[in-house]
Short mmCIF file of N, CA and C in Angstrom, two decimals:
data_model
loop_
_atom_site.label_atom_id
_atom_site.label_comp_id
_atom_site.label_asym_id
_atom_site.label_seq_id
_atom_site.Cartn_x
_atom_site.Cartn_y
_atom_site.Cartn_z
N MET A 30 24.63 3.96 2.68
CA MET A 30 23.26 3.57 2.91
C MET A 30 22.33 4.68 2.43
N ALA A 31 21.29 4.32 1.70
CA ALA A 31 20.34 5.29 1.15
C ALA A 31 19.42 5.80 2.25
N LYS A 32 19.01 7.04 2.11
CA LYS A 32 18.12 7.66 3.09
C LYS A 32 16.67 7.52 2.62
N GLU A 33 15.81 7.04 3.50
CA GLU A 33 14.39 6.90 3.20
C GLU A 33 13.65 8.12 3.71
N VAL A 34 12.78 8.67 2.88
CA VAL A 34 12.00 9.85 3.24
C VAL A 34 10.52 9.50 3.15
N ARG A 35 9.77 9.63 4.23
CA ARG A 35 8.34 9.35 4.22
C ARG A 35 7.62 10.55 3.63
N LEU A 36 6.86 10.32 2.57
CA LEU A 36 6.14 11.39 1.89
C LEU A 36 4.69 11.49 2.34
N PHE A 37 4.12 10.40 2.84
CA PHE A 37 2.70 10.38 3.21
C PHE A 37 2.47 9.19 4.12
N LYS A 38 1.60 9.32 5.11
CA LYS A 38 1.23 8.20 5.97
C LYS A 38 -0.20 8.38 6.44
N SER A 39 -0.95 7.29 6.46
CA SER A 39 -2.31 7.31 6.96
C SER A 39 -2.58 5.98 7.65
N LYS A 40 -3.25 6.02 8.78
CA LYS A 40 -3.62 4.80 9.50
C LYS A 40 -4.96 5.07 10.18
N GLU A 41 -5.97 4.28 9.85
CA GLU A 41 -7.28 4.46 10.47
C GLU A 41 -8.07 3.15 10.40
N ARG A 42 -8.97 2.98 11.34
CA ARG A 42 -9.84 1.81 11.35
C ARG A 42 -10.99 2.05 10.38
N LYS A 43 -11.30 1.04 9.58
CA LYS A 43 -12.40 1.08 8.64
C LYS A 43 -13.10 -0.27 8.67
N SER A 44 -14.36 -0.29 8.27
CA SER A 44 -15.06 -1.56 8.13
C SER A 44 -14.47 -2.31 6.94
N ARG A 45 -14.69 -3.61 6.90
CA ARG A 45 -14.20 -4.40 5.77
C ARG A 45 -14.79 -3.86 4.47
N GLU A 46 -16.06 -3.48 4.48
CA GLU A 46 -16.71 -2.93 3.29
C GLU A 46 -16.04 -1.63 2.84
N GLU A 47 -15.67 -0.77 3.79
CA GLU A 47 -14.98 0.48 3.45
C GLU A 47 -13.59 0.21 2.87
N VAL A 48 -12.90 -0.79 3.42
CA VAL A 48 -11.58 -1.16 2.92
C VAL A 48 -11.70 -1.67 1.49
N VAL A 49 -12.69 -2.51 1.23
CA VAL A 49 -12.90 -3.04 -0.11
C VAL A 49 -13.17 -1.91 -1.10
N ALA A 50 -14.02 -0.96 -0.72
CA ALA A 50 -14.33 0.17 -1.60
C ALA A 50 -13.06 0.99 -1.89
N PHE A 51 -12.25 1.23 -0.86
CA PHE A 51 -11.00 1.98 -1.04
C PHE A 51 -10.06 1.24 -1.98
N LEU A 52 -9.91 -0.08 -1.77
CA LEU A 52 -8.99 -0.86 -2.61
C LEU A 52 -9.46 -0.93 -4.06
N HIS A 53 -10.78 -1.02 -4.28
CA HIS A 53 -11.31 -0.99 -5.65
C HIS A 53 -11.00 0.34 -6.31
N GLU A 54 -11.23 1.42 -5.58
CA GLU A 54 -10.95 2.75 -6.13
C GLU A 54 -9.45 2.93 -6.40
N LEU A 55 -8.61 2.44 -5.48
CA LEU A 55 -7.17 2.51 -5.68
C LEU A 55 -6.75 1.71 -6.91
N ALA A 56 -7.31 0.51 -7.06
CA ALA A 56 -6.99 -0.31 -8.24
C ALA A 56 -7.36 0.41 -9.53
N ASP A 57 -8.52 1.05 -9.54
CA ASP A 57 -8.94 1.82 -10.72
C ASP A 57 -7.95 2.93 -11.02
N LYS A 58 -7.48 3.63 -9.99
CA LYS A 58 -6.51 4.72 -10.17
C LYS A 58 -5.16 4.17 -10.65
N ILE A 59 -4.73 3.05 -10.09
CA ILE A 59 -3.46 2.45 -10.52
C ILE A 59 -3.53 2.08 -12.00
N SER A 60 -4.68 1.59 -12.44
CA SER A 60 -4.80 1.19 -13.85
C SER A 60 -4.66 2.38 -14.79
N THR A 61 -4.96 3.59 -14.33
CA THR A 61 -4.78 4.78 -15.16
C THR A 61 -3.35 5.29 -15.13
N GLY A 62 -2.57 4.85 -14.12
CA GLY A 62 -1.19 5.29 -13.99
C GLY A 62 -1.01 6.53 -13.15
N ALA A 63 -2.09 7.03 -12.55
CA ALA A 63 -2.00 8.23 -11.72
C ALA A 63 -2.84 8.05 -10.45
N VAL A 64 -2.22 8.28 -9.30
CA VAL A 64 -2.89 8.16 -8.01
C VAL A 64 -2.63 9.45 -7.24
N ILE A 65 -3.69 10.02 -6.68
CA ILE A 65 -3.54 11.18 -5.80
C ILE A 65 -4.05 10.78 -4.42
N LEU A 66 -3.16 10.80 -3.44
CA LEU A 66 -3.53 10.53 -2.05
C LEU A 66 -3.81 11.87 -1.38
N SER A 67 -4.92 11.94 -0.67
CA SER A 67 -5.33 13.20 -0.06
C SER A 67 -5.81 12.96 1.37
N GLN A 68 -5.33 13.79 2.29
CA GLN A 68 -5.76 13.72 3.68
C GLN A 68 -5.69 15.13 4.24
N GLY A 69 -6.85 15.68 4.58
CA GLY A 69 -6.89 17.07 5.04
C GLY A 69 -6.45 17.98 3.93
N THR A 70 -5.44 18.81 4.20
CA THR A 70 -4.93 19.72 3.18
C THR A 70 -3.72 19.15 2.45
N GLU A 71 -3.33 17.92 2.79
CA GLU A 71 -2.14 17.30 2.21
C GLU A 71 -2.52 16.43 1.02
N ASP A 72 -1.88 16.65 -0.13
CA ASP A 72 -2.07 15.84 -1.33
C ASP A 72 -0.72 15.33 -1.81
N LEU A 73 -0.70 14.09 -2.30
CA LEU A 73 0.50 13.53 -2.90
C LEU A 73 0.10 12.87 -4.21
N GLN A 74 0.66 13.34 -5.31
CA GLN A 74 0.36 12.78 -6.62
C GLN A 74 1.46 11.83 -7.05
N LEU A 75 1.07 10.63 -7.47
CA LEU A 75 2.01 9.61 -7.93
C LEU A 75 1.74 9.30 -9.39
N GLU A 76 2.79 9.28 -10.18
CA GLU A 76 2.73 8.83 -11.58
C GLU A 76 3.36 7.45 -11.62
N LEU A 77 2.57 6.44 -11.94
CA LEU A 77 3.04 5.06 -11.88
C LEU A 77 3.45 4.56 -13.26
N PRO A 78 4.59 3.84 -13.33
CA PRO A 78 5.03 3.28 -14.61
C PRO A 78 4.18 2.07 -14.99
N GLU A 79 4.40 1.57 -16.18
CA GLU A 79 3.66 0.40 -16.68
C GLU A 79 3.96 -0.85 -15.85
N ASN A 80 5.20 -1.02 -15.39
CA ASN A 80 5.60 -2.20 -14.61
C ASN A 80 5.94 -1.80 -13.18
N LEU A 81 5.37 -2.56 -12.23
CA LEU A 81 5.58 -2.33 -10.80
C LEU A 81 6.05 -3.63 -10.17
N THR A 82 6.74 -3.53 -9.04
CA THR A 82 7.06 -4.70 -8.24
C THR A 82 6.00 -4.80 -7.15
N LEU A 83 5.33 -5.94 -7.10
CA LEU A 83 4.28 -6.19 -6.12
C LEU A 83 4.84 -7.09 -5.03
N GLU A 84 4.77 -6.62 -3.78
CA GLU A 84 5.25 -7.40 -2.63
C GLU A 84 4.06 -7.67 -1.72
N VAL A 85 3.82 -8.95 -1.42
CA VAL A 85 2.72 -9.36 -0.53
C VAL A 85 3.33 -10.11 0.64
N GLN A 86 2.94 -9.71 1.85
CA GLN A 86 3.51 -10.31 3.06
C GLN A 86 2.40 -10.48 4.09
N VAL A 87 2.38 -11.63 4.76
CA VAL A 87 1.43 -11.89 5.84
C VAL A 87 2.24 -12.15 7.10
N GLU A 88 1.84 -11.50 8.20
CA GLU A 88 2.56 -11.63 9.47
C GLU A 88 1.59 -11.80 10.63
N ASN A 89 2.04 -12.48 11.66
CA ASN A 89 1.37 -12.54 12.95
C ASN A 89 2.34 -11.98 13.98
N GLU A 90 1.84 -11.11 14.85
CA GLU A 90 2.68 -10.54 15.90
C GLU A 90 1.93 -10.63 17.23
N GLU A 91 2.57 -11.22 18.22
CA GLU A 91 1.95 -11.35 19.54
C GLU A 91 2.00 -10.01 20.27
N LYS A 92 0.85 -9.52 20.69
CA LYS A 92 0.75 -8.30 21.49
C LYS A 92 0.39 -8.71 22.92
N ARG A 93 1.00 -8.08 23.88
CA ARG A 93 0.80 -8.48 25.29
C ARG A 93 -0.65 -8.39 25.74
N ARG A 94 -1.31 -7.30 25.41
CA ARG A 94 -2.66 -7.08 25.94
C ARG A 94 -3.78 -7.53 25.01
N LYS A 95 -3.57 -7.44 23.72
CA LYS A 95 -4.65 -7.71 22.78
C LYS A 95 -4.57 -9.07 22.11
N GLY A 96 -3.50 -9.82 22.31
CA GLY A 96 -3.36 -11.12 21.66
C GLY A 96 -2.59 -11.00 20.36
N THR A 97 -2.94 -11.84 19.39
CA THR A 97 -2.21 -11.89 18.13
C THR A 97 -2.75 -10.84 17.15
N GLU A 98 -1.87 -10.02 16.64
CA GLU A 98 -2.22 -9.06 15.60
C GLU A 98 -1.82 -9.68 14.25
N HIS A 99 -2.78 -9.75 13.35
CA HIS A 99 -2.54 -10.30 12.02
C HIS A 99 -2.40 -9.14 11.05
N SER A 100 -1.53 -9.28 10.06
CA SER A 100 -1.41 -8.22 9.06
C SER A 100 -1.19 -8.83 7.68
N LEU A 101 -1.83 -8.19 6.70
CA LEU A 101 -1.63 -8.48 5.29
C LEU A 101 -1.12 -7.20 4.68
N GLU A 102 0.13 -7.20 4.25
CA GLU A 102 0.75 -6.00 3.71
C GLU A 102 0.91 -6.14 2.21
N ILE A 103 0.44 -5.14 1.49
CA ILE A 103 0.57 -5.11 0.04
C ILE A 103 1.36 -3.86 -0.29
N GLU A 104 2.49 -4.04 -0.94
CA GLU A 104 3.38 -2.92 -1.22
C GLU A 104 3.71 -2.90 -2.71
N LEU A 105 3.63 -1.73 -3.29
CA LEU A 105 4.02 -1.53 -4.68
C LEU A 105 5.31 -0.73 -4.69
N LYS A 106 6.27 -1.17 -5.51
CA LYS A 106 7.55 -0.47 -5.61
C LYS A 106 7.89 -0.29 -7.08
N TRP A 107 8.64 0.76 -7.38
CA TRP A 107 9.09 0.97 -8.74
C TRP A 107 10.30 1.88 -8.74
N TYR A 108 11.06 1.76 -9.79
CA TYR A 108 12.19 2.65 -10.04
C TYR A 108 11.87 3.43 -11.31
N ASP A 109 12.47 4.58 -11.45
CA ASP A 109 12.34 5.31 -12.70
C ASP A 109 12.87 4.44 -13.83
N ASN A 110 12.12 4.35 -14.91
CA ASN A 110 12.50 3.60 -16.12
C ASN A 110 12.67 2.10 -15.90
N ASP A 111 11.97 1.52 -14.92
CA ASP A 111 12.04 0.08 -14.66
C ASP A 111 11.13 -0.66 -15.64
N GLN A 112 11.64 -1.69 -16.29
CA GLN A 112 10.87 -2.45 -17.28
C GLN A 112 10.60 -3.89 -16.85
N SER A 113 10.98 -4.30 -15.63
CA SER A 113 10.84 -5.69 -15.19
C SER A 113 9.43 -5.96 -14.68
N ALA A 114 9.03 -7.25 -14.68
CA ALA A 114 7.73 -7.66 -14.18
C ALA A 114 7.86 -9.05 -13.54
N LYS A 115 7.06 -9.35 -12.50
CA LYS A 115 7.08 -10.63 -11.79
C LYS A 115 5.77 -11.37 -12.04
N GLY A 116 5.61 -12.60 -11.47
CA GLY A 116 4.46 -13.41 -11.82
C GLY A 116 3.56 -13.91 -10.70
N LEU A 117 3.25 -13.15 -9.66
CA LEU A 117 2.32 -13.55 -8.61
C LEU A 117 0.89 -13.43 -9.13
N THR A 118 0.04 -14.41 -8.79
CA THR A 118 -1.38 -14.34 -9.18
C THR A 118 -2.26 -14.60 -7.97
N LEU A 119 -3.52 -14.21 -8.05
CA LEU A 119 -4.52 -14.50 -7.01
C LEU A 119 -5.33 -15.70 -7.42
N LYS A 120 -5.74 -16.53 -6.46
CA LYS A 120 -6.59 -17.69 -6.76
C LYS A 120 -7.86 -17.59 -5.98
#
């Protein structure tokens, strides 16, 4: 079994407008192939290949005190020298 190592993690509440601004900026960085994540004194630089695997997942989870928690998870994955591409689109 392969070992997973967490390199960076961030979790914070933001307004929808702030989330949109962050995602637009992230999309711009992804299009250049280089993303630098920064929080405090911690920086993580990512060099992204031309082809990525895009995983989109929507979940509902019942929480005892707060009710239903909804989540939309967007995950990008890649391997070194990966040349494959998939066909999900937005409507």
